[in-house]
Short mmCIF file of C-alpha atoms (C1' of nucleotides) in Angstrom, two decimals:
data_model
loop_
_atom_site.label_atom_id
_atom_site.label_comp_id
_atom_site.label_asym_id
_atom_site.label_seq_id
_atom_site.Cartn_x
_atom_site.Cartn_y
_atom_site.Cartn_z
CA MET A 1 0.00 0.00 0.00
CA MET A 2 2.68 2.41 0.94
CA GLU A 3 4.79 1.47 -1.96
CA GLU A 4 1.91 1.93 -4.23
CA GLN A 5 1.22 5.34 -2.94
CA ALA A 6 4.80 6.29 -3.28
CA ARG A 7 4.83 5.06 -6.80
CA ILE A 8 1.79 7.04 -7.66
CA MET A 9 3.24 10.10 -6.16
CA GLN A 10 6.39 9.57 -8.02
CA ALA A 11 4.50 9.16 -11.23
CA LEU A 12 2.47 12.21 -10.62
CA SER A 13 5.40 14.31 -9.68
CA GLY A 14 7.26 13.01 -12.65
CA VAL A 15 4.53 14.04 -14.97
CA THR A 16 3.07 17.11 -13.54
CA LEU A 17 5.45 18.53 -11.05
CA ALA A 18 8.18 19.30 -13.44
CA GLY A 19 10.52 21.90 -12.13
CA HIS A 20 8.74 22.83 -9.04
CA SER A 21 10.62 24.51 -6.33
CA VAL A 22 9.97 23.79 -2.80
CA GLN A 23 8.52 26.50 -0.78
CA GLY A 24 7.58 26.44 2.80
CA GLY A 25 4.27 24.76 2.85
CA MET A 26 2.47 26.90 5.26
CA GLY A 27 -0.89 28.45 4.97
CA LEU A 28 -3.54 27.57 2.56
CA PRO A 29 -2.73 28.31 -0.96
CA PRO A 30 -5.18 30.73 -2.35
CA PRO A 31 -8.01 29.11 -4.15
CA HIS A 32 -6.65 30.69 -7.22
CA GLY A 33 -9.00 32.58 -9.29
CA HIS A 34 -6.66 32.93 -12.18
CA GLU A 35 -7.18 29.68 -13.83
CA GLY A 36 -7.66 31.47 -17.05
CA THR A 37 -5.38 31.74 -19.90
CA ASP A 38 -2.05 30.16 -19.68
CA GLY A 39 -1.53 26.45 -19.23
CA ASP A 40 1.50 27.19 -17.23
CA GLY A 41 -0.62 28.72 -14.61
CA ARG A 42 -2.86 25.69 -14.47
CA LYS A 43 0.06 23.43 -14.13
CA GLN A 44 1.32 25.60 -11.43
CA ASP A 45 -2.01 25.31 -9.80
CA ILE A 46 -2.07 21.54 -9.89
CA GLY A 47 1.45 21.37 -8.73
CA ASP A 48 0.52 23.47 -5.75
CA ILE A 49 -2.29 21.23 -4.86
CA LEU A 50 -0.19 18.15 -5.15
CA HIS A 51 2.47 19.65 -3.10
CA GLN A 52 0.02 20.44 -0.42
CA ILE A 53 -1.25 16.92 -0.49
CA MET A 54 2.21 15.52 -0.21
CA THR A 55 3.24 17.70 2.64
CA ILE A 56 0.03 17.41 4.52
CA THR A 57 1.42 14.71 6.72
CA ASP A 58 4.17 16.96 7.92
CA GLN A 59 1.78 19.38 9.40
CA SER A 60 0.00 19.43 12.63
CA LEU A 61 -3.33 17.84 12.94
CA ASP A 62 -5.29 21.01 12.95
CA GLU A 63 -3.44 22.42 10.04
CA ALA A 64 -3.87 19.23 8.11
CA GLN A 65 -7.51 19.12 8.88
CA ALA A 66 -8.01 22.57 7.67
CA LYS A 67 -6.03 22.01 4.55
CA LYS A 68 -7.90 18.87 3.86
CA HIS A 69 -11.12 20.65 4.03
CA GLY A 70 -9.80 23.22 1.67
CA LEU A 71 -8.65 20.64 -0.79
CA ASN A 72 -11.92 18.83 -0.61
CA CYS A 73 -13.64 21.95 -1.56
CA HIS A 74 -11.29 22.64 -4.34
CA ARG A 75 -13.03 22.82 -7.62
CA MET A 76 -10.48 20.62 -9.29
CA LYS A 77 -10.81 17.90 -6.81
CA PRO A 78 -13.09 15.61 -8.83
CA ALA A 79 -10.86 15.73 -11.83
CA LEU A 80 -7.76 15.11 -9.85
CA PHE A 81 -9.45 12.33 -7.98
CA SER A 82 -10.43 10.54 -11.12
CA VAL A 83 -6.92 10.91 -12.48
CA LEU A 84 -5.49 9.44 -9.36
CA CYS A 85 -7.97 6.61 -9.52
CA GLU A 86 -7.04 5.91 -13.07
CA ILE A 87 -3.36 5.83 -12.39
CA LYS A 88 -3.84 3.72 -9.37
CA GLU A 89 -5.98 1.32 -11.26
CA LYS A 90 -3.33 0.92 -13.88
CA THR A 91 -0.58 0.20 -11.44
CA GLY A 92 -2.87 -1.97 -9.45
CA LEU A 93 -3.75 -3.96 -12.52
CA SER A 94 -0.19 -4.42 -13.45
CA ILE A 95 0.60 -5.60 -9.96
CA ARG A 96 -2.39 -7.82 -9.89
CA GLY A 97 -1.59 -9.32 -13.24
CA ALA A 98 1.65 -10.63 -11.88
CA GLN A 99 0.16 -12.40 -8.89
CA GLU A 100 -3.35 -13.07 -9.94
CA GLN A 101 -3.44 -16.67 -10.96
CA ASP A 102 -4.15 -18.84 -8.06
CA PRO A 103 -3.22 -22.42 -8.78
CA PRO A 104 -5.55 -25.07 -7.36
CA ASP A 105 -2.85 -25.89 -4.87
CA PRO A 106 -2.26 -29.62 -5.03
CA GLN A 107 -1.71 -29.80 -1.33
CA LEU A 108 -5.09 -28.35 -0.60
CA MET A 109 -6.64 -30.76 -3.02
CA ARG A 110 -4.89 -33.62 -1.37
CA LEU A 111 -6.13 -32.55 2.00
CA ASP A 112 -9.63 -32.17 0.69
CA ASN A 113 -9.54 -35.58 -0.84
CA MET A 114 -8.29 -37.14 2.29
CA LEU A 115 -10.87 -35.48 4.43
CA LEU A 116 -13.48 -36.64 2.03
CA ALA A 117 -12.15 -40.16 2.07
CA GLU A 118 -11.99 -40.14 5.82
CA GLY A 119 -15.60 -39.07 5.94
CA VAL A 120 -14.76 -35.86 7.72
CA SER A 121 -15.67 -33.34 5.11
CA GLY A 122 -18.18 -35.46 3.30
CA PRO A 123 -21.92 -35.10 3.49
CA GLU A 124 -22.76 -34.41 7.06
CA LYS A 125 -24.80 -37.34 8.15
CA GLY A 126 -27.54 -35.44 9.81
CA GLY A 127 -25.25 -34.00 12.39
CA GLY A 128 -22.53 -35.52 14.44
CA SER A 129 -24.74 -36.53 17.31
CA ALA A 130 -26.99 -38.48 15.00
CA ALA A 131 -24.00 -40.22 13.49
CA ALA A 132 -22.70 -41.05 16.93
CA ALA A 133 -26.07 -42.35 17.91
CA ALA A 134 -26.19 -44.47 14.79
CA ALA A 135 -22.77 -45.85 15.56
CA ALA A 136 -23.82 -46.59 19.09
CA ALA A 137 -26.95 -48.26 17.88
CA ALA A 138 -24.99 -50.38 15.47
CA ALA A 139 -22.64 -51.29 18.27
CA GLY A 140 -25.51 -52.28 20.45
CA GLY A 141 -27.03 -54.22 17.63
CA GLY A 142 -24.44 -56.90 18.02
CA ALA A 143 -22.15 -56.48 15.04
CA ASP A 144 -18.85 -56.82 16.78
CA SER A 145 -16.91 -54.94 14.18
CA SER A 146 -19.00 -51.97 15.08
CA ILE A 147 -18.19 -52.50 18.69
CA GLU A 148 -14.55 -52.51 17.91
CA HIS A 149 -14.76 -49.41 15.80
CA SER A 150 -17.36 -47.48 17.66
CA ASP A 151 -14.72 -45.78 19.67
CA TYR A 152 -12.88 -44.82 16.56
CA ARG A 153 -16.04 -43.61 14.96
CA ALA A 154 -17.03 -41.59 17.94
CA LYS A 155 -13.68 -39.87 17.90
CA LEU A 156 -13.91 -39.32 14.19
CA THR A 157 -17.32 -37.80 14.63
CA GLN A 158 -15.88 -35.54 17.24
CA ILE A 159 -13.20 -34.44 14.87
CA ARG A 160 -15.72 -33.89 12.16
CA GLN A 161 -17.84 -31.78 14.40
CA ILE A 162 -14.95 -29.63 15.43
CA TYR A 163 -13.87 -29.34 11.87
CA HIS A 164 -17.25 -28.20 10.70
CA THR A 165 -17.81 -25.72 13.45
CA GLU A 166 -14.38 -24.29 12.90
CA LEU A 167 -14.97 -24.12 9.21
CA GLU A 168 -18.20 -22.32 9.78
CA LYS A 169 -16.54 -19.94 12.16
CA TYR A 170 -13.88 -19.17 9.63
CA GLU A 171 -16.42 -18.62 6.96
CA GLN A 172 -18.40 -16.31 9.12
CA ALA A 173 -15.35 -14.42 10.21
CA CYS A 174 -14.26 -14.12 6.64
CA ASN A 175 -17.58 -12.69 5.59
CA GLU A 176 -17.69 -10.32 8.48
CA PHE A 177 -14.22 -9.14 7.87
CA THR A 178 -14.87 -8.72 4.19
CA THR A 179 -17.95 -6.62 4.69
CA HIS A 180 -16.15 -4.63 7.30
CA VAL A 181 -13.26 -3.91 5.02
CA MET A 182 -15.60 -3.12 2.19
CA ASN A 183 -17.47 -0.67 4.29
CA LEU A 184 -14.27 0.92 5.37
CA LEU A 185 -13.04 1.19 1.86
CA ARG A 186 -16.28 2.56 0.65
CA GLU A 187 -16.16 5.13 3.31
CA GLN A 188 -12.61 5.97 2.54
CA SER A 189 -13.30 6.12 -1.12
CA ARG A 190 -14.85 9.47 -0.50
CA THR A 191 -11.57 10.87 0.65
CA ARG A 192 -9.15 8.54 -1.01
CA PRO A 193 -8.86 7.34 -4.54
CA ILE A 194 -10.34 3.89 -4.27
CA SER A 195 -11.91 2.19 -7.22
CA PRO A 196 -14.45 -0.62 -7.08
CA LYS A 197 -11.91 -2.89 -8.66
CA GLU A 198 -9.56 -2.24 -5.87
CA ILE A 199 -12.21 -3.18 -3.39
CA GLU A 200 -12.76 -6.33 -5.30
CA ARG A 201 -9.11 -7.04 -5.17
CA MET A 202 -9.05 -6.49 -1.46
CA VAL A 203 -11.86 -8.93 -1.09
CA GLY A 204 -9.88 -11.42 -3.09
CA ILE A 205 -6.88 -10.94 -0.87
CA ILE A 206 -8.97 -11.43 2.21
CA HIS A 207 -10.47 -14.56 0.82
CA ARG A 208 -7.10 -15.94 0.00
CA LYS A 209 -5.88 -15.24 3.46
CA PHE A 210 -8.83 -16.96 4.96
CA SER A 211 -8.56 -19.90 2.69
CA SER A 212 -4.98 -20.33 3.73
CA ILE A 213 -6.19 -20.37 7.28
CA GLN A 214 -8.75 -22.93 6.24
CA MET A 215 -6.03 -24.99 4.78
CA GLN A 216 -4.29 -24.94 8.09
CA LEU A 217 -7.48 -26.10 9.67
CA LYS A 218 -7.80 -28.86 7.17
CA GLN A 219 -4.25 -29.85 7.66
CA SER A 220 -4.56 -30.07 11.39
CA THR A 221 -7.78 -32.00 10.98
CA CYS A 222 -6.00 -34.41 8.72
CA GLU A 223 -3.26 -34.75 11.24
CA ALA A 224 -5.76 -35.42 13.95
CA VAL A 225 -7.40 -38.10 11.87
CA MET A 226 -4.08 -39.68 11.08
CA ILE A 227 -3.06 -39.68 14.69
CA LEU A 228 -6.36 -41.14 15.73
CA ARG A 229 -6.11 -43.75 13.08
CA SER A 230 -2.56 -44.74 13.80
CA ARG A 231 -3.24 -44.86 17.48
CA PHE A 232 -6.22 -47.03 16.87
CA LEU A 233 -4.32 -49.35 14.61
CA ASP A 234 -1.52 -49.48 17.09
CA ALA A 235 -3.91 -50.25 19.83
CA ARG A 236 -5.38 -52.99 17.76
CA ARG A 237 -2.06 -54.37 16.79
CA LYS A 238 -0.70 -54.04 20.22
CA ARG A 239 -1.54 -57.17 22.04
CA ARG A 240 -2.78 -57.07 25.54
CA ASN A 241 -3.05 -60.33 27.29
CA PHE A 242 -6.40 -61.26 28.61
CA SER A 243 -6.83 -61.36 32.29
CA LYS A 244 -6.27 -64.58 34.14
CA GLN A 245 -9.92 -65.00 34.78
CA ALA A 246 -10.83 -64.50 31.19
CA THR A 247 -8.39 -67.14 30.04
CA GLU A 248 -9.64 -69.36 32.79
CA ILE A 249 -13.18 -69.09 31.57
CA LEU A 250 -12.16 -69.66 28.01
CA ASN A 251 -10.02 -72.61 28.94
CA GLU A 252 -12.80 -74.04 30.99
CA TYR A 253 -15.10 -73.91 28.06
CA PHE A 254 -12.49 -75.23 25.73
CA TYR A 255 -11.61 -78.25 27.77
CA SER A 256 -15.12 -79.04 28.72
CA HIS A 257 -15.99 -79.03 25.04
CA LEU A 258 -12.76 -80.58 23.98
CA SER A 259 -14.42 -82.94 21.61
CA ASN A 260 -16.03 -80.13 19.74
CA PRO A 261 -14.51 -76.86 20.74
CA TYR A 262 -16.52 -74.75 18.37
CA PRO A 263 -18.66 -72.45 20.41
CA SER A 264 -21.76 -71.23 18.71
CA GLU A 265 -22.37 -67.59 18.18
CA GLU A 266 -24.45 -67.40 21.33
CA ALA A 267 -21.84 -69.29 23.27
CA LYS A 268 -19.21 -66.90 22.06
CA GLU A 269 -21.28 -63.96 23.08
CA GLU A 270 -21.84 -65.44 26.45
CA LEU A 271 -18.19 -66.17 26.88
CA ALA A 272 -17.30 -62.69 25.78
CA LYS A 273 -19.73 -61.27 28.26
CA LYS A 274 -18.53 -63.49 31.02
CA CYS A 275 -14.94 -62.68 30.32
CA SER A 276 -15.41 -58.97 30.21
CA ILE A 277 -17.47 -59.07 33.32
CA THR A 278 -14.93 -61.08 35.13
CA VAL A 279 -12.27 -58.88 33.79
CA SER A 280 -13.92 -55.80 35.14
CA GLN A 281 -11.81 -55.84 38.21
CA GLY A 282 -8.67 -56.03 36.19
CA VAL A 283 -7.78 -54.04 33.15
CA GLY A 284 -10.84 -52.62 31.53
CA THR A 285 -10.43 -54.60 28.37
CA THR A 286 -13.75 -55.71 27.07
CA ILE A 287 -13.43 -58.95 25.22
CA THR A 288 -15.42 -59.07 22.07
CA VAL A 289 -16.91 -61.98 20.24
CA SER A 290 -14.27 -61.87 17.58
CA GLN A 291 -11.66 -62.00 20.26
CA VAL A 292 -13.31 -65.11 21.56
CA SER A 293 -13.22 -66.51 18.07
CA ASN A 294 -9.58 -65.61 17.80
CA TRP A 295 -8.89 -67.23 21.07
CA PHE A 296 -10.61 -70.44 20.12
CA GLY A 297 -8.95 -70.48 16.75
CA ASN A 298 -5.56 -70.07 18.31
CA LYS A 299 -6.35 -72.53 21.02
CA ARG A 300 -7.55 -75.23 18.69
CA ILE A 301 -4.61 -74.99 16.42
CA ARG A 302 -2.12 -74.80 19.22
CA TYR A 303 -3.70 -77.55 21.16
CA LYS A 304 -3.76 -79.77 18.18
CA LYS A 305 -0.22 -78.94 17.30
CA ASN A 306 1.20 -79.91 20.58
CA ILE A 307 -1.23 -81.84 22.62
CA GLY A 308 1.34 -82.96 25.09
CA LYS A 309 2.04 -79.46 26.15
CA PHE A 310 -1.53 -78.85 27.08
CA GLN A 311 -2.17 -81.96 29.09
CA GLU A 312 -1.56 -80.39 32.41
CA GLU A 313 -3.84 -77.59 31.55
CA ALA A 314 -6.44 -79.98 30.23
CA ASN A 315 -6.39 -81.98 33.42
CA LEU A 316 -6.65 -78.91 35.47
CA TYR A 317 -9.61 -77.43 33.70
CA ALA A 318 -11.40 -80.65 33.03
CA ALA A 319 -11.09 -81.54 36.65
CA LYS A 320 -12.28 -78.15 37.63
CA THR A 321 -15.36 -78.27 35.51
CA ALA A 322 -16.09 -81.77 36.64
CA VAL A 323 -15.78 -80.82 40.25
CA THR A 324 -17.71 -77.65 40.01
CA ALA A 325 -20.40 -79.10 37.83
CA THR A 326 -21.19 -82.30 39.54
CA HIS A 327 -20.37 -83.42 42.96
CA ALA A 328 -22.31 -86.35 44.22
CA VAL A 329 -23.09 -87.72 40.83
CA ALA A 330 -19.52 -87.53 39.77
CA ALA A 331 -18.43 -89.31 42.87
CA ALA A 332 -21.04 -91.97 42.35
CA ILE A 333 -19.98 -92.59 38.83
CA HIS A 334 -16.44 -92.62 39.91
CA ASN A 335 -17.17 -95.22 42.46
CA SER A 336 -19.11 -97.35 40.09
CA GLN A 337 -16.28 -97.15 37.66
CA ALA A 338 -13.79 -98.02 40.28
CA ASN A 339 -15.82 -100.99 41.30
CA SER A 340 -16.45 -102.30 37.89
CA PRO A 341 -14.41 -105.34 37.03
CA THR A 342 -13.18 -104.43 33.59
CA THR A 343 -11.78 -101.13 34.63
CA PRO A 344 -10.66 -101.96 38.07
CA ASN A 345 -9.69 -98.53 39.08
CA SER A 346 -10.05 -95.72 36.71
CA GLY A 347 -8.08 -93.47 38.92
CA PHE A 348 -5.12 -95.74 38.84
CA GLN A 349 -5.36 -96.30 35.24
CA MET A 350 -5.36 -92.68 34.57
CA LYS A 351 -2.33 -92.30 36.62
CA ASP A 352 -0.74 -95.04 34.69
CA GLU A 353 -1.42 -93.25 31.54
CA GLU A 354 -0.15 -90.13 32.98
CA PHE A 355 3.07 -91.88 33.64
CA GLN A 356 3.00 -93.23 30.22
CA LEU A 357 2.66 -89.79 28.99
CA ASP A 358 6.31 -89.08 29.20
CA SER A 359 7.27 -92.15 27.34
CA ALA A 360 4.27 -92.02 25.14
CA GLU A 361 4.47 -88.40 24.45
CA SER A 362 7.05 -88.71 21.76
CA LYS A 363 5.05 -91.49 20.28
CA ASN A 364 2.04 -89.44 20.69
CA SER A 365 3.32 -86.45 18.90
CA LEU A 366 4.54 -88.78 16.26
CA LEU A 367 1.09 -90.16 16.09
CA THR A 368 -0.34 -86.75 15.78
CA ASN A 369 2.07 -85.86 13.10
CA MET A 370 1.14 -88.94 11.23
CA PHE A 371 -2.44 -88.10 11.69
CA THR A 372 -1.92 -84.73 10.26
CA ALA A 373 0.37 -85.83 7.53
CA GLY A 374 -0.64 -89.24 6.35
CA SER A 375 -3.72 -91.26 5.76
CA SER A 376 -5.73 -92.14 8.78
CA ALA A 377 -6.29 -95.81 8.25
CA SER A 378 -2.84 -97.21 7.81
CA PHE A 379 -1.00 -95.98 10.82
CA SER A 380 -3.54 -96.02 13.54
CA LEU A 381 -3.30 -99.71 14.15
CA PRO A 382 0.36 -100.50 13.82
CA ASN A 383 1.60 -97.64 15.79
CA SER A 384 -0.04 -98.37 19.08
CA GLY A 385 -2.12 -101.42 19.13
CA ASP A 386 -2.69 -101.62 22.81
CA MET A 387 -2.98 -97.94 23.23
CA PHE A 388 -5.51 -97.80 20.58
CA MET A 389 -7.47 -100.57 22.12
CA ASN A 390 -7.48 -98.82 25.41
CA MET A 391 -8.54 -95.80 23.69
CA GLN A 392 -11.34 -97.57 22.04
CA SER A 393 -12.63 -99.14 25.13
CA LEU A 394 -12.56 -95.94 26.99
CA ASN A 395 -13.10 -93.43 24.36
CA GLY A 396 -15.96 -94.78 22.49
CA ALA A 397 -18.11 -93.97 25.41
CA SER A 398 -16.47 -90.88 26.52
CA TYR A 399 -16.57 -89.52 23.10
CA GLN A 400 -20.23 -89.92 22.72
CA GLY A 401 -20.85 -88.74 26.17
CA ALA A 402 -18.96 -85.66 25.40
CA GLN A 403 -20.96 -85.18 22.32
CA VAL A 404 -24.17 -85.45 24.17
CA GLY A 405 -22.78 -83.18 26.76
CA ASP A 406 -21.98 -80.59 24.20
CA ASN A 407 -25.50 -80.55 23.07
CA VAL A 408 -27.07 -80.61 26.44
CA GLN A 409 -24.66 -78.66 28.47
CA SER A 410 -25.88 -75.29 27.55
CA GLN A 411 -29.34 -75.83 28.89
CA GLY A 412 -29.28 -78.40 31.46
CA ASP A 413 -28.06 -79.84 34.57
CA THR A 414 -29.53 -83.22 34.10
CA ILE A 415 -27.96 -86.48 34.98
CA ARG A 416 -26.66 -86.76 31.50
CA HIS A 417 -25.12 -83.44 31.85
CA ALA A 418 -23.37 -84.60 34.93
CA ILE A 419 -22.23 -87.73 33.22
CA SER A 420 -20.93 -85.86 30.27
CA GLN A 421 -19.06 -83.59 32.56
CA THR A 422 -17.44 -86.40 34.38
CA VAL A 423 -16.69 -88.06 31.15
CA GLY A 424 -15.13 -84.90 30.00
CA TYR A 425 -13.03 -85.04 33.07
CA ASN A 426 -11.94 -88.52 32.22
CA ASP A 427 -11.17 -87.37 28.77
CA GLY A 428 -8.95 -84.78 30.16
CA LEU A 429 -7.04 -87.26 32.16
CA ARG A 430 -6.88 -89.72 29.40
CA HIS A 431 -5.27 -87.09 27.33
CA PRO A 432 -2.59 -88.72 25.27
CA MET A 433 -4.86 -91.06 23.48
CA TYR A 434 -8.15 -89.43 23.60
CA SER A 435 -7.18 -86.26 22.00
CA PRO A 436 -5.79 -87.57 18.77
CA HIS A 437 -8.62 -89.96 18.62
CA SER A 438 -11.15 -87.24 18.65
CA LEU A 439 -9.41 -85.65 15.77
CA ASN A 440 -10.27 -86.89 12.39
CA GLY A 441 -7.87 -88.29 9.89
CA ASN A 442 -6.56 -84.90 9.03
CA GLY A 443 -6.06 -84.00 12.59
CA GLY A 444 -9.02 -81.71 12.68
CA TRP A 445 -12.08 -81.64 14.80
CA HIS A 446 -14.35 -81.37 11.92
CA GLY A 447 -14.89 -85.08 11.62
CA ALA A 448 -15.76 -85.42 15.22
CA PRO A 449 -19.17 -83.85 15.43
CA THR A 450 -20.78 -86.72 13.55
CA PRO A 451 -20.82 -89.45 16.13
CA SER A 452 -21.99 -92.18 13.87
CA SER A 453 -19.13 -92.05 11.50
CA VAL A 454 -16.51 -92.04 14.15
CA THR A 455 -18.07 -94.34 16.58
CA SER A 456 -19.16 -97.00 14.17
CA PRO A 457 -15.87 -98.84 13.82
CA ASN A 458 -15.26 -99.44 17.46
CA GLU A 459 -18.73 -99.11 18.77
CA GLY A 460 -20.59 -101.69 16.86
CA PRO A 461 -21.29 -104.02 19.70
CA GLY A 462 -20.86 -101.73 22.61
CA SER A 463 -23.14 -99.02 23.79
CA VAL A 464 -22.50 -95.95 25.78
CA HIS A 465 -23.42 -97.50 29.03
CA SER A 466 -21.48 -100.61 28.63
CA ASP A 467 -18.41 -98.70 27.75
CA THR A 468 -18.76 -96.32 30.55
CA SER A 469 -19.27 -98.99 33.06
CA ASN A 470 -16.51 -101.03 31.64
"C1'" DC B 1 18.41 -59.60 25.98
"C1'" DG B 2 16.63 -64.24 24.27
"C1'" DG B 3 12.99 -67.22 24.03
"C1'" DC B 4 8.54 -68.57 24.65
"C1'" DA B 5 3.49 -67.33 25.23
"C1'" DT B 6 -0.16 -65.21 23.13
"C1'" DG B 7 -3.45 -62.14 20.77
"C1'" DA B 8 -4.18 -60.48 16.11
"C1'" DT B 9 -3.84 -60.68 11.21
"C1'" DT B 10 -3.65 -62.83 6.82
"C1'" DA B 11 -4.16 -66.24 3.13
"C1'" DA B 12 -6.44 -70.10 1.46
"C1'" DG B 13 -10.34 -73.12 1.40
"C1'" DG B 14 -15.21 -74.36 2.31
"C1'" DC C 1 -19.34 -65.77 6.88
"C1'" DC C 2 -16.66 -69.60 9.00
"C1'" DT C 3 -12.47 -72.38 9.53
"C1'" DT C 4 -7.24 -73.73 9.55
"C1'" DA C 5 -2.50 -72.71 9.32
"C1'" DA C 6 1.08 -69.61 9.15
"C1'" DT C 7 2.88 -65.51 10.58
"C1'" DC C 8 3.48 -61.13 12.91
"C1'" DA C 9 4.31 -58.43 16.84
"C1'" DT C 10 4.11 -57.80 21.37
"C1'" DG C 11 4.13 -59.24 26.44
"C1'" DC C 12 6.42 -61.45 29.84
"C1'" DC C 13 9.74 -64.02 32.39
"C1'" DG C 14 14.22 -65.83 33.56
#
DNA sequence: CGGCATGATTAAGG
DNA sequence: CCTTAATCATGCCG
């Protein structure tokens, strides 16, 4: 602005102030009646006026005020004013021409695109609160992915809200400031050479300024989104162990459903609920259904991979469930088993097998490997004839019992329930042989759920009861 | 710090 | 969608 003025002055003085001597600028120059004949006089006149204008700032306020009034009343003022406007416009145009084009700014576009992609600057979904409510509703609806991401979404909504309010604020401020400046300029245009184009230009400058501020806003919003996102991903990737109680519950379920450790959706939900409830005293990690699924997936594969390693655990949990589930019935069955002739003492036998475990474990893992690798029919017999027989005699029953238990367990505490539980317990203790047996030829559990197919070979003559009692 | 345990993720298959 | 199997990345413990 100052430069511009100086330039104008320079131009004016260059053109019209040729050879003007400086005289003490005091007092109002006479309003000059002799505008008449000679052009030299007119030039002199204009030069005087200009000189007064230029020196007006050197004078005291009162003097300047007075002089200003005088100049305003000068009859040549309109003409001079228009000339000044014209010159200013020209210089202004030339200046503007150099800086006018305003490239779409790739960075801004990138930010816009990202905000759009992130759903921040997109169509406002009926207000942030509504979106949050929708997210919450979806979370409550049971879709676990929504549960996992509801937090993220809530935060994103928050960001979006802030972004929009800020954007609005900026817009409003921009408009206010623009009108303010325009009013000022309009007002000043009465005393200062200001053309409409100049006002327009000012408005443009203001808008550019504000849009740069907007870009900052967008940038920081983007940053916030990125931070939120990365933190969320980190949090997701970062593993936090479940609490002891949660794993206990999961293990309990797993080992009590060892023959078919595939919890249904409802079971998973229940487990998730139970775990997060139990966990409440510990870290506030809520365990979701998908986490339960993960857990079971991991557990199945890891159990299958190295059954020996999990025996202790299996015993522990199977025993626990058996004890907690049934008391008298379990004892009764135990006794009956102990007294039965064919299986003189199940307790002892189990111990035997437990001892065998060490020696049999290598065999066992071998067996498992063969199960997983080779065909099921060829190896099962040669590898461990006696073991397999034991397995058959014991497992045929226990297997089916477990199956029944799986089906019944969720509802009932009937006698069969109790039996299945105890049988499950036995299964747990009979680990080395039972487990691979319950796996199908490929080492998976998937063959197990169909009792008929599995039980037919060794269960032709025997029934559940006979096997259990024997 | 090394090694194992463990939750999460991914790819492939149904 | 589910599963399995492999893998990743971290947590934890000696």
